[in-house]
Amino acid sequence: MEARPPRSVSVGGGGFGGSRGDDSAFSFLSKGWREVRDSATADLRLMRARADSLRTLADRELEHLLASASTALAAAPPPPPPLAAGAPIAELEFVRTRIQPKISELRRRYASRERDLGRRVLEGWAPSGPARARIDLSGITAIRNAIVSEADGGERWRRAAWKGEAEAEEGKEWEVVRMIRDGIKEFERRSQTSEIFEGLRSTGELVEKFKSSLKSFNMESQGSKEIPPLDLTEILANLVKQSEPFLDQLGVRRDQCDRLVEALYKKQNHSLSEDTSLLVNDNSSDELELRIASVLQSTGYHADDGLWSEPAKYEVSDNKRHVAIVTTASLPWMTGTAVNPLFRAAYLAKGTKQDVTLVVPWLCKSDQELVYPSSMTFSSPEEQETYIRNWLEERLGFESNFKISFYPGKFSKERRSIIPAGDTSRFIPSREADIAILEEPEHLNWYHHGKRWTDKFNHVVGVVHTNYLEYIKREKNGALQAFLVKHINNWVTRAYCDKVLRLSAATQDLPKSIVCNVHGVNPKFLKIGEKITADRESGEPSFSKGAYFLGKMVWAKGYRELIDLMAKHKSDLEGFKLDVYGSGEDSHEVQSTARKLDLSLNFFKGRDHADNSLHGYKVFINPSISDVLCTATAEALAMGKFVICAEHPSNKFFMSFPNCLTYKTSEEFVTRVKEAMDREPQPLTPEQRYNLSWEAATERFMEYSDLDKVLNDEVVQPGQARARNKLRRTSQPNLSDIMDGGLAFAHRCLTGSEVLRLATGAIPGTRDYDKQHCVDMGLLPPQVQHPVYGW
């Protein structure tokens, strides 16, 4: 084998195989340099991570100590013993003066060590002179050995440096931790001492509270013993007060009962304790209730529910309430109980807190031909509903949003009214049985044989439309019938209503009632009045005709009073002509009487008050005193006309309008007619127009029926509608509720007898609906709805 001499290659010169050797050398150097650099970088990261962990540990210990000290300082009460005085302040001072400087110094040392270590390592690796592009390959081994030696030395230096500095700092580090731990132990020891004293003080306070509670209990017992028992006069006064419903049925007025209660109670003057939470009023009746409540409270008496406990009612499950408006008539019968509830439903439905359902009677075709004008009939409830909605949309300025439901009814020719057939309340689903508004509550409940309204509904409001006593007095044996009807009306309204609104004082004074006009006029009449006012301001003639009267042609609707006035002052009103519009059962008799007396009356068929042919009249005459609140009078005022009416409680609401001319005697009637014919009516102010509107009427209804309170309270806190049940558990039995429940129970028993129903004037077969109602309304037969077992 031939021996090969070694090759001498100069990196800077051009020896044999120079370019290939240079590449290998550079590759080797680069690889070694990268390995060393990566190793150093890893070591630096490791040291930095260790320093950060130690710094984090120290920070955590310091924050924990500061938080513990701050919490103890905030929670600790003023320390009574000297031993615990100033402990939290001393602990904070210890942390601030001794621990925080050590931590700051430790952070600085770690940071400087990290920077110095990195600088030294990099200086050891950095080349001592400028890098050469070419290297003598013969020194490769020496260079590599030097690099390896340098790397090993650097590693050993790094380890020695870390070990030395770590040993140097270990004592300081553990010294800081030791100081922290010693401080925590000292703080815990002092805190335990403070807790002991605090516990002793708390125990003392507990004993004092127990003593004070015993004293208060003893004082209450002594105070209760100081309340004298009820004497005989107070017991009698309370008995009279609780018996007012029964005495009212016997004809004893409520004011008489109140005077008797006041006379009995004032014989004994017992003052209530100053510490009572009940409010004392000047009313003797309220004082008597407070007196009885204080006596019963001193004995610890608690009453259970009454004899007639109420079943479960509708509960508010969402943010909306349900209002059901039940009335006794429906369009196209143009009567007040058909028109006004329709507008009430439309305006109540504008509210966002309640859903509204209008419940109207459904008549079979044979009854429709007797009631509805021009023999108009409907084959189904849906067809009649369409007619009602179309009529309403023509008169409203907004889209109505309420439901219409039907219940079976029958028309009574003798009473000239619609009587419900069956239990009307069952046609309102239980899930919607929340608030009921009964239009004409006495009429709806004369022969009501079903569930008690106040048992099914949370709040029941009655609205009285008609003065039935005035109509009945005009009939044969009217005085006796009026006496009986008066007490029946008291009976049913007390038993079935929570609140009763009377449109005027012309109605019967019913229990739980208040007088307020909650009716408005059709918006169409207000627009007619605005147009007439605008025509007058522009110089155009506003009224081209004289006087007129409009109303259903029955004697009770003011026709008797009108003919009497015209006949008595025929000579005083010479040349005065009156146009009369109306249709009804007494049309032939009324017209024949006027012809016999040769009165200046021109009769026309009945028509809508908003008809164009009636706009030109200047004076509306209404001598009726049987109306409760004449809708036609309000409509005439809204159109800007003069109104001549009797000074009567039914017209009290209209007397505040300047165009309303009232009279007390027949001579004043003649004076008012001449006055109205000689001058022009005044235009209505914006406030007067608003008072006639349904917006104002709805506001009055919400206020006086307590519906605004019911809606607001129940939406915010559902379930409060059962306040009636909760109020039963008061300090004394509520005899009024027991009386109402007894009246309702007795009424249900009596109306269940067909013999008694017929004897009091009910339509035969109205205790339940008949087969024709089942066919028209898609109902199950009553025998299936209410099966009878045990034949």
Coordinates of C-alpha atoms in Angstrom, one line a residue, residues 465-474 504-508 549-550 554-565 620-630 633 644-652 654-655 662-666 669:
H465 CA -126.5 51.4 33.2
T466 CA -130.2 51.3 33.8
N467 CA -132.6 52.7 36.4
Y468 CA -134.9 49.7 36.6
L469 CA -136.9 51.0 39.5
E470 CA -138.0 54.0 37.5
Y471 CA -139.2 51.7 34.7
I472 CA -141.0 49.3 37.0
K473 CA -142.9 52.0 38.9
R474 CA -144.6 52.9 35.6
S504 CA -125.1 58.7 37.9
A505 CA -127.0 59.2 41.1
A506 CA -130.3 58.5 39.3
T507 CA -129.6 54.8 39.8
Q508 CA -130.4 52.7 42.9
F549 CA -135.4 64.6 19.7
L550 CA -133.9 61.1 19.2
V554 CA -141.2 53.8 24.2
W555 CA -143.0 55.8 26.8
A556 CA -140.3 55.3 29.4
K557 CA -137.7 57.0 27.2
G558 CA -139.0 60.5 27.8
Y559 CA -141.9 60.5 25.3
R560 CA -144.4 60.9 28.1
E561 CA -142.7 64.0 29.5
L562 CA -142.2 65.4 26.0
I563 CA -145.9 65.2 25.0
D564 CA -146.9 66.6 28.4
L565 CA -144.7 69.6 28.0
F620 CA -131.4 68.7 21.0
I621 CA -134.3 68.3 23.5
N622 CA -134.3 65.4 25.9
P623 CA -136.9 65.7 28.7
S624 CA -136.4 62.1 29.9
I625 CA -135.8 61.5 33.6
S626 CA -135.7 57.7 33.4
D627 CA -132.3 57.6 31.8
V628 CA -129.2 57.0 33.9
L629 CA -126.8 58.8 31.6
C630 CA -128.3 59.6 28.2
T633 CA -127.2 63.9 25.1
I644 CA -132.2 71.2 26.8
C645 CA -132.7 68.7 29.6
A646 CA -134.3 68.4 33.0
E647 CA -132.3 69.3 36.1
H648 CA -132.0 65.8 37.3
P649 CA -129.2 63.6 38.8
S650 CA -128.9 61.7 35.5
N651 CA -127.8 65.0 33.8
K652 CA -125.4 66.2 36.5
F654 CA -123.6 67.5 31.5
M655 CA -124.4 70.6 33.6
T662 CA -131.5 72.7 32.2
Y663 CA -134.9 73.5 33.6
K664 CA -136.8 72.6 36.8
T665 CA -140.3 73.6 35.8
S666 CA -142.3 73.5 32.6
F669 CA -138.5 74.6 29.7

